[in-house]
């Protein structure tokens, strides 16, 4: 036994020497989009090959911003990451894979957000797209709403502005970043932001709580805020809970993928067609960062924090609406300590710029600098230059396969996919690609999705090739740079980033949104064509939630020990029984057994509390059952 142990020790030392540890800046990261069908197999494959995969950081994507996690509960039931739906909802298995990855020299982060978990369909449709009367996304209002806001409603998911019609989404597939005003941790973050406000007077909006009814400030329309208000009924702060979950899973860090364009346009300051200011969204985003940073300092000091940033996020020129242009510029200008926390020192996870899902459509002024090349490498160089000029150290983001924006069905000719030529130019021309590395969306996204061939986009490169070349650039001595992303036996889907592109109508970069999320796709869609257009910063794409919104039942926490009360009012810790085959569609019909599942026409339904907090059947996921 001693000889075996000695051999293992020697082997681990060899691996450590061959793969230098992350210094805090030299990162090659890939986002892993999880779902119950393929997620466990993909994560296992990466963990089993941790010492040789060509990345040294993996982002698990995504957890909802309305999550609940009670420290010590060791369950993902109310912090669903799309991994499992029984027992502890995958907690123990994920923790095991995290340990394996770390032993092989790979950091593991958990990302909060993703496009679906940032999108309020009604307000995104009304204020970010329709209010300008034109723009790269206005075709959706014309096609599905006959050109009028009144024609966009819940029956057509507000003209399918958040996800394509093909995704069959409903309101329960979306949520927003809440303001947990009844928690002392959020109140402390608010106080910090208010004390340093340098723009318009701060206005908070705790009334926009997931699951609640909210009246449009500028009309009589009342809509249900997407998401679950369970966190509020339990007095929980999701941002503090994110850090607690990271601690109990033993993660290296957490990632903030914030891209609430609807919020920026709903509370923008200005008149007519602009220009505007997005001060209120700067305050909200910065408060979320402050809340997470405070939680890290208080409960998990070794935890790192990264953020996904829009491509145009550090561009300081006039903002014309429809994207998050300038958000990170002003957050850094007004609250530099927050940016420093994420970019310098022991807690620095980095600023990851979604420099993908860009467009070359000059009809909407989507080339950021008309005096320079409008190809992918030219735009990446421009946007990364804005971060450098703002004094924000940041990493380049890449997208594998067909871009999510512009929409492949509406404007395929203006897509700019990542080709070998573009990658070579970026790696040789963008300084941070050598000094800091980069990230990509997504580890298992296929290259060159439709449309392909001479009449479509040029052939693009696969995830392994991108990872190997980024790795060789930033950590040339690492043996892992010659490794590959392991195949999995489970069938794979093709995750698409949601790029939130501007929908404004004025020029001068008004539409330069550059996708969003913290390093991957900005959409929650898996469809070959995403519906957002963004020059703002590509964001990791997220899958529609595989679990119903959290019910208003209580998780009882004693002063000394965290436990889930086994009362008639508490949610069972064990998973629901196997789906019972039934005939006919049952979505929306009344059910009585919380957590029960049934199979109908190949779709699995779960009995849970949805928007009305009545027990009804709702689509869980569409894998064969």
Coordinates of C-alpha atoms in Angstrom, one line a residue, residues 251-253 296-297 299-305 346-348:
X251 CA -15.7 25.7 -5.4
X252 CA -12.8 28.0 -6.3
X253 CA -15.1 30.9 -7.2
X296 CA -17.0 36.3 0.3
X297 CA -15.2 38.4 2.9
X299 CA -18.0 33.6 5.0
X300 CA -15.6 32.3 2.4
X301 CA -12.4 34.5 2.1
X302 CA -10.6 32.3 -0.4
X303 CA -13.5 32.5 -2.9
X304 CA -12.8 34.3 -6.2
X305 CA -15.3 36.4 -8.0
X346 CA -6.5 36.8 -4.0
X347 CA -10.2 37.1 -4.9
X348 CA -9.7 38.1 -8.5

